Amino acid sequence: MRAYRAKVVEPISLPDREERVANLEKAGYNVFNLDSDDVFIDLLTDSGTGTMSQDQWAAMMRGDEAYAGSDSFERLRESVADVMGFKNVVPAHQGRGAENVLYGVLVSKGDYVPNNTHFDTTRAHVVNNGGDPIDCPTDAAEDDPFKGNLDPEKVRELADDVGAENVPALVVTVTNNSMAGQPVSVENVREARDVADELDATFVIDACRFAENAYFVQQREEEFAESSVAAIAREQLSYADAIVMSGKKDALSNIGGFVGVCDGNLFERAKQRGILFEGFSTYGGLAGRDLEAMAVGLREAVTQEYIESRVEQVRELGDLLRDVGVPIYTPTGGHAVYVDAEAYLPEIPREQFPGQVLVGELYREGGVRAVELGEFAFPDEDRPQLARLCLPRRSYFRDHLEHVAETFEKVSARRGELAGLEVVEEPPMKELRHFSARLEPVA
């Protein structure tokens, strides 16, 4: 049962089809280039797009705008310590700012950084600091409840090949966004901790969706069946030396992020880099009201009522899509439904971006904006060709989800008419091309 009622509303409207067709062409067939006013149902990302609670809005009114020694930062620090277990906190303007702070002090030229699966900005930050990001996902069986896990043996094999001294950090992302939002077990995090100790590497958890992951652990990992989501989150994060966090996900805020660190020496190094790139260490590029919103949101994220309704709404969308014959990755993840674009559009080869074709057609037929996570977003990598439908937190209702399913039915009716796409303009850094590249239909 939903645990909310609407107290503020935002009008949205569906542009007519001719306008949508023109918008898509103007955007270079890249939905990142669309104006938000031209989108009816926006499932591009869950990052900073959710609805904040009345308690968050109330807390924002007491935001302390001090440059140094901010009371608002102290309340955030207390929340991070209570909810996540880290007393040393470096604030940042968002998650990729936190990545820049931490990986900038951990990664150097010639290093290798294994991860269960790197997402786009994480991969780019490792590359930008001279490192080589290496994906080490588990080869999960169909019935594996934790398909997001890291494969410890792949990390050991990497260290044997390149030398343990060249592996300064080991990262586990929870949930595993690049692998269809699948969760990571506490047992797997413990195994990752052991491998990090063997390699004398810093063990980092990318904790953007830590609360969603903890809910899956509660539902699927027998050891924690009777534990609260809050207790599971603390346990899972306790094995890490450091965390990077986007407050725009499981801190339920519209902006913000931070690094949490155990070791005092690493904390000081991260703190100094944070001052250089993000701002003084008690504001990190944020207004006091943003710090307050994260402080409250972290506590709300680990309540059973919130997290259960969050994950169940994603499952509800997945069920609606399966009912109309859409091939989705199952079980559904915690923040999004992932469509198998190759299975949905089998006549379009992966080098012509079936996921991006599908994303464009969803906008053309129903004003729905999703995102491709396949060959376009991750060029030259052997990954599934996925289209992600990412639900903003506490924002949409059943009617919106039904519209998405109806849009898929319209796209399905036209599948035989669809052509592939080719890139005609892209930035120099391929790891980030999907944010701004332009495409056109293959002749």
Short mmCIF file of N, CA and C in Angstrom, two decimals, residues 47-48 76 91-98 208 245-249 251 253-258 278 283-286 290-291 294:
data_model
loop_
_atom_site.label_atom_id
_atom_site.label_comp_id
_atom_site.label_asym_id
_atom_site.label_seq_id
_atom_site.Cartn_x
_atom_site.Cartn_y
_atom_site.Cartn_z
N SER A 47 17.90 10.14 -10.27
CA SER A 47 18.90 10.97 -9.60
C SER A 47 18.39 12.39 -9.43
N GLY A 48 17.97 12.74 -8.22
CA GLY A 48 17.52 14.09 -7.92
C GLY A 48 16.17 14.45 -8.46
N LEU A 76 23.95 16.63 9.05
CA LEU A 76 24.21 15.62 8.03
C LEU A 76 25.24 14.61 8.53
N PRO A 91 31.51 16.47 2.24
CA PRO A 91 30.33 16.74 1.41
C PRO A 91 30.73 17.14 -0.01
N ALA A 92 29.83 16.89 -0.95
CA ALA A 92 30.05 17.22 -2.36
C ALA A 92 28.72 17.62 -2.98
N HIS A 93 28.80 18.26 -4.13
CA HIS A 93 27.56 18.79 -4.73
C HIS A 93 26.68 17.68 -5.28
N GLN A 94 27.25 16.52 -5.63
CA GLN A 94 26.47 15.36 -6.04
C GLN A 94 27.40 14.15 -6.08
N GLY A 95 26.87 13.01 -6.54
CA GLY A 95 27.65 11.78 -6.49
C GLY A 95 28.93 11.81 -7.30
N ARG A 96 28.88 12.39 -8.50
CA ARG A 96 30.10 12.41 -9.32
C ARG A 96 31.14 13.36 -8.73
N GLY A 97 30.70 14.35 -7.96
CA GLY A 97 31.65 15.17 -7.22
C GLY A 97 32.33 14.36 -6.13
N ALA A 98 31.55 13.50 -5.46
CA ALA A 98 32.13 12.61 -4.45
C ALA A 98 33.11 11.63 -5.08
N CYS A 208 25.03 4.58 -3.43
CA CYS A 208 23.94 5.44 -3.89
C CYS A 208 22.57 4.85 -3.60
N MET A 245 28.65 8.49 -2.17
CA MET A 245 27.20 8.57 -2.07
C MET A 245 26.66 9.72 -2.89
N SER A 246 25.67 9.43 -3.71
CA SER A 246 24.87 10.46 -4.34
C SER A 246 23.63 10.65 -3.48
N GLY A 247 23.51 11.83 -2.87
CA GLY A 247 22.33 12.12 -2.07
C GLY A 247 21.07 12.20 -2.89
N LYS A 248 21.22 12.24 -4.23
CA LYS A 248 20.09 12.34 -5.14
C LYS A 248 19.39 11.00 -5.34
N LYS A 249 19.93 9.94 -4.76
CA LYS A 249 19.27 8.64 -4.80
C LYS A 249 18.71 8.34 -3.40
N ALA A 251 19.38 9.25 -0.44
CA ALA A 251 19.20 10.28 0.58
C ALA A 251 17.98 11.13 0.24
N SER A 253 17.11 13.38 -1.80
CA SER A 253 17.19 14.82 -1.99
C SER A 253 17.37 15.14 -3.47
N ASN A 254 17.22 16.41 -3.81
CA ASN A 254 17.31 16.83 -5.20
C ASN A 254 18.72 17.19 -5.63
N ILE A 255 19.63 17.30 -4.68
CA ILE A 255 21.03 17.61 -4.99
C ILE A 255 21.87 17.16 -3.80
N GLY A 256 23.15 16.95 -4.03
CA GLY A 256 24.06 16.64 -2.93
C GLY A 256 24.68 15.26 -3.00
N GLY A 257 25.77 15.10 -2.28
CA GLY A 257 26.47 13.83 -2.18
C GLY A 257 27.55 13.94 -1.13
N PHE A 258 28.29 12.86 -0.92
CA PHE A 258 29.38 12.91 0.06
C PHE A 258 30.24 11.67 -0.04
N GLU A 278 35.18 21.10 -4.41
CA GLU A 278 33.77 21.17 -4.02
C GLU A 278 33.43 22.36 -3.12
N TYR A 283 30.53 22.58 3.82
CA TYR A 283 29.40 22.85 2.92
C TYR A 283 29.52 22.12 1.59
N GLY A 284 30.73 21.90 1.08
CA GLY A 284 30.92 21.05 -0.09
C GLY A 284 30.14 21.45 -1.32
N GLY A 285 30.02 22.74 -1.56
CA GLY A 285 29.32 23.19 -2.75
C GLY A 285 27.81 23.22 -2.61
N LEU A 286 27.31 23.02 -1.40
CA LEU A 286 25.87 22.97 -1.16
C LEU A 286 25.42 24.09 -0.24
N ASP A 290 20.28 22.18 1.50
CA ASP A 290 20.52 20.91 0.82
C ASP A 290 21.11 19.89 1.78
N LEU A 291 22.00 20.32 2.64
CA LEU A 291 22.56 19.44 3.66
C LEU A 291 21.45 18.92 4.58
N MET A 294 19.32 16.17 2.89
CA MET A 294 19.98 14.86 2.91
C MET A 294 19.96 14.24 4.30
#
